[in-house]
């Protein structure tokens, strides 16, 4: 018998409440010209302050970068354009994954892209229950975004979430993929992406976001030490170079390279819209009971 206070639902609801507060906080302070590094740290500090842990590094992706941009430890990039803020809060490994987009250049096009993603999320949420299939949710998202004359990003999708696993098997598509499987009990992130481009992303530069994938002992003492820290601190959730630098400074960066070469870590790429179209995103996590 798991006690009520350790149940997945209890942990998720607490994480979700923190995420709600963090979202309000982030919207209140993010301004054009602010360093992305400062934004990411403020968001992550706030998550800790409220009693949660970041489930992954805060993604702050601008314009055609759809996802997986997190500031490096010495990042000088400033907030501008169409900014996506994607962050996660976890309690005991149970995650609430959330995102919103901001128009920082007073552009009508950006505002419409954001509205399209938000509308798609709202409509998808309404039908997200055991009566409906994943394909129907995708169809709803696609229709909402198309009604604004934009494209959903076809090769990005929402996902089921289990403990310490952000992509635990089920995809929540952003178009009608004819998946007739009905939605099940559990945690799901719904995340429509709208674009004025072609509607597809491809891998861009390295992101500095990593995930522990394989426990093979590395050669150097430092790499062993860093790997142990990663396993204890992040378990199998994503983390970033910036966090490792904070703990180990330059030797941590060398260790990351060794761990990646040794096959211990997966290194994520930034995801960039193929035709350099602008991308907006909206996301929330739902517990289906
Ligand atoms: Co997500």
Short mmCIF file of C-alpha atoms and ligand atoms in Angstrom, two decimals:
data_model
loop_
_atom_site.label_atom_id
_atom_site.label_comp_id
_atom_site.label_asym_id
_atom_site.label_seq_id
_atom_site.Cartn_x
_atom_site.Cartn_y
_atom_site.Cartn_z
CA UNK A 1 0.00 0.00 0.00
CA UNK A 2 1.52 3.36 -0.92
CA UNK A 3 0.67 6.12 1.49
CA UNK A 4 -1.49 8.93 0.12
CA UNK A 5 1.41 11.37 0.39
CA UNK A 6 3.63 9.28 -1.89
CA UNK A 7 1.01 8.42 -4.48
CA UNK A 8 1.74 9.48 -8.08
CA UNK A 9 -1.42 11.59 -8.13
CA UNK A 10 -0.52 13.44 -4.93
CA UNK A 11 3.04 14.14 -6.12
CA UNK A 12 1.85 15.24 -9.56
CA UNK A 13 -0.80 17.57 -8.17
CA UNK A 14 1.76 19.24 -5.94
CA UNK A 15 4.19 19.59 -8.88
CA UNK A 16 1.38 20.96 -11.03
CA UNK A 17 0.43 23.56 -8.43
CA UNK A 18 4.05 24.74 -8.25
CA UNK A 19 4.21 24.86 -12.06
CA UNK A 20 1.11 27.03 -12.09
CA UNK A 21 2.75 29.55 -9.75
CA UNK A 22 6.04 29.46 -11.67
CA UNK A 23 4.20 30.22 -14.91
CA UNK A 24 2.56 33.32 -13.41
CA UNK A 25 5.93 34.41 -11.99
CA UNK A 26 7.77 33.87 -15.30
CA UNK A 27 5.17 35.80 -17.28
CA UNK A 28 5.52 38.71 -14.84
CA UNK A 29 9.28 39.24 -15.19
CA UNK A 30 10.37 38.13 -18.69
CA UNK A 31 11.11 41.16 -20.86
CA UNK A 32 12.77 41.72 -24.22
CA UNK A 33 16.54 42.10 -23.87
CA UNK A 34 16.84 40.07 -20.66
CA UNK A 35 19.62 37.44 -20.79
CA UNK A 36 18.21 33.95 -21.33
CA UNK A 37 20.64 32.76 -18.66
CA UNK A 38 19.01 35.03 -16.09
CA UNK A 39 15.51 33.92 -17.11
CA UNK A 40 16.37 30.21 -16.83
CA UNK A 41 17.99 30.63 -13.42
CA UNK A 42 15.12 32.69 -12.03
CA UNK A 43 12.61 30.05 -13.13
CA UNK A 44 14.67 27.16 -11.74
CA UNK A 45 15.36 28.99 -8.44
CA UNK A 46 11.63 29.64 -8.09
CA UNK A 47 10.84 25.93 -8.57
CA UNK A 48 13.24 25.04 -5.72
CA UNK A 49 11.90 27.85 -3.54
CA UNK A 50 8.37 26.45 -3.90
CA UNK A 51 9.49 22.95 -2.90
CA UNK A 52 9.83 21.24 -6.28
CA UNK A 53 12.76 20.33 -8.52
CA UNK A 54 13.22 21.20 -12.20
CA UNK A 55 12.27 18.07 -14.16
CA UNK A 56 14.52 19.23 -17.03
CA UNK A 57 16.51 22.35 -17.91
CA UNK A 58 14.31 25.32 -18.75
CA UNK A 59 13.99 25.52 -22.53
CA UNK A 60 14.04 29.08 -23.90
CA UNK A 61 13.78 28.69 -27.65
CA UNK A 62 13.54 31.72 -29.96
CA UNK A 63 11.73 32.01 -33.34
CA UNK A 64 12.55 29.04 -35.64
CA UNK A 65 14.08 27.01 -32.81
CA UNK A 66 11.07 24.98 -31.71
CA UNK A 67 12.60 23.33 -28.64
CA UNK A 68 15.73 22.22 -26.76
CA UNK A 69 17.51 25.54 -26.40
CA UNK A 70 18.72 25.99 -22.86
CA UNK A 71 21.34 28.63 -22.01
CA UNK A 72 24.94 27.44 -21.60
CA UNK A 73 26.79 28.47 -18.41
CA UNK A 74 28.31 31.48 -20.21
CA UNK A 75 25.38 32.23 -22.54
CA UNK A 76 25.03 35.84 -23.73
CA UNK A 77 21.81 35.45 -25.76
CA UNK A 78 19.08 37.99 -24.99
CA UNK A 79 15.33 37.37 -25.07
CA UNK A 80 13.70 38.55 -28.29
CA UNK A 81 11.24 37.63 -31.03
CA UNK A 82 8.89 34.72 -30.42
CA UNK A 83 10.11 33.09 -27.22
CA UNK A 84 8.94 29.68 -26.01
CA UNK A 85 9.31 29.00 -22.29
CA UNK A 86 9.12 25.25 -21.60
CA UNK A 87 9.74 24.10 -18.03
CA UNK A 88 9.00 21.10 -15.83
CA UNK A 89 8.46 20.63 -12.12
CA UNK A 90 8.95 17.25 -10.50
CA UNK A 91 8.15 15.84 -7.08
CA UNK A 92 9.54 12.34 -6.43
CA UNK A 93 10.04 11.99 -10.19
CA UNK A 94 6.43 12.84 -11.09
CA UNK A 95 6.48 15.71 -13.57
CA UNK A 96 4.23 18.55 -14.63
CA UNK A 97 5.53 19.67 -18.05
CA UNK A 98 4.39 23.15 -19.17
CA UNK A 99 5.08 25.72 -21.83
CA UNK A 100 3.89 29.11 -23.02
CA UNK A 101 5.05 31.54 -25.69
CA UNK A 102 5.69 35.27 -25.59
CA UNK A 103 5.78 37.82 -28.39
CA UNK A 104 8.67 40.19 -27.56
CA UNK A 105 8.62 42.25 -30.76
CA UNK A 106 5.00 43.33 -30.91
CA UNK A 107 4.27 41.30 -34.03
CA UNK A 108 0.73 40.51 -35.18
CA UNK A 109 1.99 37.27 -36.77
CA UNK A 110 3.62 36.13 -33.51
CA UNK A 111 0.47 36.88 -31.55
CA UNK A 112 -1.61 34.84 -34.00
CA UNK A 113 0.81 31.91 -33.82
CA UNK A 114 0.58 31.98 -30.03
CA UNK A 115 -3.22 32.18 -30.13
CA UNK A 116 -3.32 29.19 -32.51
CA UNK A 117 -1.19 27.03 -30.19
CA UNK A 118 -3.23 28.08 -27.12
CA UNK A 119 -6.53 27.40 -28.88
CA UNK A 120 -5.31 23.98 -30.00
CA UNK A 121 -4.31 23.15 -26.42
CA UNK A 122 -7.66 24.33 -25.08
CA UNK A 123 -9.65 22.26 -27.59
CA UNK A 124 -7.47 19.19 -27.10
CA UNK A 125 -7.86 19.43 -23.32
CA UNK A 126 -11.67 19.42 -23.64
CA UNK A 127 -11.71 16.01 -25.31
CA UNK A 128 -8.73 14.48 -23.50
CA UNK A 129 -10.46 11.57 -21.77
CA UNK A 130 -10.95 7.81 -22.11
CA UNK A 131 -13.82 8.31 -24.57
CA UNK A 132 -11.47 9.65 -27.22
CA UNK A 133 -8.51 8.30 -29.17
CA UNK A 134 -5.06 9.83 -29.56
CA UNK A 135 -5.83 10.34 -33.26
CA UNK A 136 -8.93 12.37 -32.43
CA UNK A 137 -6.89 14.63 -30.17
CA UNK A 138 -4.37 15.12 -32.98
CA UNK A 139 -7.17 15.94 -35.40
CA UNK A 140 -8.53 18.57 -32.99
CA UNK A 141 -5.11 20.17 -32.66
CA UNK A 142 -4.54 20.19 -36.40
CA UNK A 143 -7.96 21.72 -37.09
CA UNK A 144 -7.48 24.50 -34.53
CA UNK A 145 -4.07 25.47 -35.92
CA UNK A 146 -5.22 25.22 -39.55
CA UNK A 147 -8.13 27.56 -38.79
CA UNK A 148 -5.48 30.27 -38.22
CA UNK A 149 -3.86 29.34 -41.58
CA UNK A 150 -0.80 27.90 -39.86
CA UNK A 151 0.70 24.39 -39.68
CA UNK A 152 1.12 22.17 -36.65
CA UNK A 153 4.61 20.69 -36.33
CA UNK A 154 4.04 17.12 -37.44
CA UNK A 155 7.14 15.49 -35.99
CA UNK A 156 6.76 16.89 -32.47
CA UNK A 157 4.18 15.45 -30.13
CA UNK A 158 2.88 15.36 -26.61
CA UNK A 159 3.74 12.35 -24.49
CA UNK A 160 2.78 10.12 -21.63
CA UNK A 161 4.79 10.59 -18.43
CA UNK A 162 5.68 8.08 -15.72
CA UNK A 163 8.02 8.37 -12.74
CA UNK A 164 11.42 9.74 -13.87
CA UNK A 165 10.37 9.18 -17.49
CA UNK A 166 9.17 12.13 -19.57
CA UNK A 167 8.44 10.10 -22.71
CA UNK A 168 7.06 6.85 -21.42
CA UNK A 169 5.57 5.37 -24.56
CA UNK A 170 2.36 7.03 -25.75
CA UNK A 171 2.49 9.95 -28.20
CA UNK A 172 -0.13 12.68 -28.26
CA UNK A 173 0.08 13.65 -31.94
CA UNK A 174 -0.31 17.19 -33.27
CA UNK A 175 -2.19 15.95 -36.35
CA UNK A 176 -4.61 13.16 -37.19
CA UNK A 177 -2.33 10.11 -37.40
CA UNK A 178 -5.37 7.78 -37.37
CA UNK A 179 -4.28 6.25 -34.08
CA UNK A 180 -7.53 4.67 -32.85
CA UNK A 181 -6.14 3.68 -29.48
CA UNK A 182 -8.18 5.22 -26.67
CA UNK A 183 -6.60 7.49 -24.08
CA UNK A 184 -5.73 5.68 -20.85
CA UNK A 185 -5.34 6.43 -17.19
CA UNK A 186 -2.12 8.28 -16.37
CA UNK A 187 -0.16 11.45 -16.94
CA UNK A 188 -0.01 13.10 -20.35
CA UNK A 189 1.64 16.27 -21.63
CA UNK A 190 -0.27 17.87 -24.49
CA UNK A 191 1.91 20.26 -26.48
CA UNK A 192 0.73 21.75 -29.77
CA UNK A 193 3.31 23.67 -31.83
CA UNK A 194 2.11 26.10 -34.51
CA UNK A 195 4.32 27.49 -37.28
CA UNK A 196 4.15 29.73 -40.34
CA UNK A 197 6.78 27.42 -41.88
CA UNK A 198 6.61 23.95 -43.41
CA UNK A 199 5.53 22.17 -40.21
CA UNK A 200 8.55 20.00 -39.47
CA UNK A 201 11.65 20.22 -37.31
CA UNK A 202 15.15 18.85 -37.85
CA UNK A 203 18.18 18.57 -35.58
CA UNK A 204 20.22 21.75 -35.18
CA UNK A 205 23.23 22.52 -32.96
CA UNK A 206 23.99 20.57 -29.80
CA UNK A 207 21.81 21.74 -26.95
CA UNK A 208 23.95 21.09 -23.87
CA UNK A 209 20.98 19.03 -22.63
CA UNK A 210 21.85 15.47 -21.69
CA UNK A 211 20.23 12.38 -20.25
CA UNK A 212 21.71 9.40 -18.48
CA UNK A 213 21.19 6.34 -20.69
CA UNK A 214 23.79 3.66 -19.95
CA UNK A 215 25.79 2.63 -16.83
CA UNK A 216 29.26 1.80 -18.18
CA UNK A 217 32.19 2.79 -15.92
CA UNK A 218 34.18 5.67 -17.44
CA UNK A 219 38.01 5.79 -17.30
CA UNK A 220 38.75 9.01 -15.48
CA UNK A 221 38.10 9.58 -11.80
CA UNK A 222 36.38 12.92 -12.53
CA UNK A 223 34.01 11.37 -15.06
CA UNK A 224 33.12 8.66 -12.52
CA UNK A 225 32.43 11.32 -9.91
CA UNK A 226 30.29 13.39 -12.29
CA UNK A 227 28.36 10.31 -13.44
CA UNK A 228 27.60 9.38 -9.85
CA UNK A 229 26.36 12.91 -9.19
CA UNK A 230 24.16 12.77 -12.33
CA UNK A 231 22.59 9.44 -11.36
CA UNK A 232 21.88 10.61 -7.80
CA UNK A 233 20.66 14.09 -8.66
CA UNK A 234 18.74 13.73 -11.92
CA UNK A 235 18.10 9.99 -12.08
CA UNK A 236 16.96 9.44 -15.70
CA UNK A 237 15.58 12.96 -16.19
CA UNK A 238 17.35 15.44 -18.52
CA UNK A 239 19.94 17.89 -17.16
CA UNK A 240 22.29 20.42 -18.73
CA UNK A 241 25.90 21.48 -19.04
CA UNK A 242 25.09 24.69 -17.09
CA UNK A 243 24.05 22.66 -14.03
CA UNK A 244 27.19 20.49 -14.23
CA UNK A 245 29.37 23.60 -14.57
CA UNK A 246 27.77 25.09 -11.47
CA UNK A 247 28.75 22.02 -9.44
CA UNK A 248 32.13 21.02 -10.98
CA UNK A 249 33.28 24.05 -13.06
CA UNK A 250 35.58 23.37 -16.06
CA UNK A 251 36.45 19.78 -15.07
CA UNK A 252 32.73 19.00 -15.25
CA UNK A 253 32.70 20.05 -18.90
CA UNK A 254 35.57 17.66 -19.72
CA UNK A 255 33.79 14.90 -17.85
CA UNK A 256 30.59 15.48 -19.85
CA UNK A 257 32.53 15.00 -23.09
CA UNK A 258 34.06 11.78 -21.79
CA UNK A 259 30.66 10.49 -20.59
CA UNK A 260 29.09 11.26 -23.94
CA UNK A 261 31.90 9.46 -25.81
CA UNK A 262 31.69 6.54 -23.38
CA UNK A 263 27.99 6.10 -24.22
CA UNK A 264 26.73 7.00 -20.73
CA UNK A 265 24.84 10.08 -21.89
CA UNK A 266 22.53 10.99 -24.70
CA UNK A 267 23.16 14.55 -25.93
CA UNK A 268 20.03 16.20 -27.36
CA UNK A 269 20.11 18.44 -30.44
CA UNK A 270 18.23 21.71 -30.75
CA UNK A 271 15.08 21.25 -32.84
CA UNK A 272 14.79 23.78 -35.66
CA UNK A 273 11.89 24.36 -38.06
CA UNK A 274 13.06 23.09 -41.48
CA UNK A 275 12.01 26.20 -43.45
CA UNK A 276 13.07 28.61 -40.66
CA UNK A 277 9.41 29.39 -39.94
CA UNK A 278 8.54 30.90 -36.59
CA UNK A 279 7.21 28.50 -33.98
CA UNK A 280 4.84 28.99 -31.02
CA UNK A 281 4.08 26.35 -28.36
CA UNK A 282 1.56 25.82 -25.58
CA UNK A 283 1.73 22.91 -23.17
CA UNK A 284 0.19 21.48 -20.05
CA UNK A 285 0.10 18.15 -18.25
CA UNK A 286 -3.10 16.31 -17.40
CA UNK A 287 -3.80 13.41 -15.07
CA UNK A 288 -6.40 11.09 -16.57
CA UNK A 289 -8.13 9.17 -13.79
CO1 LIG B 1 6.63 18.11 -23.05
#
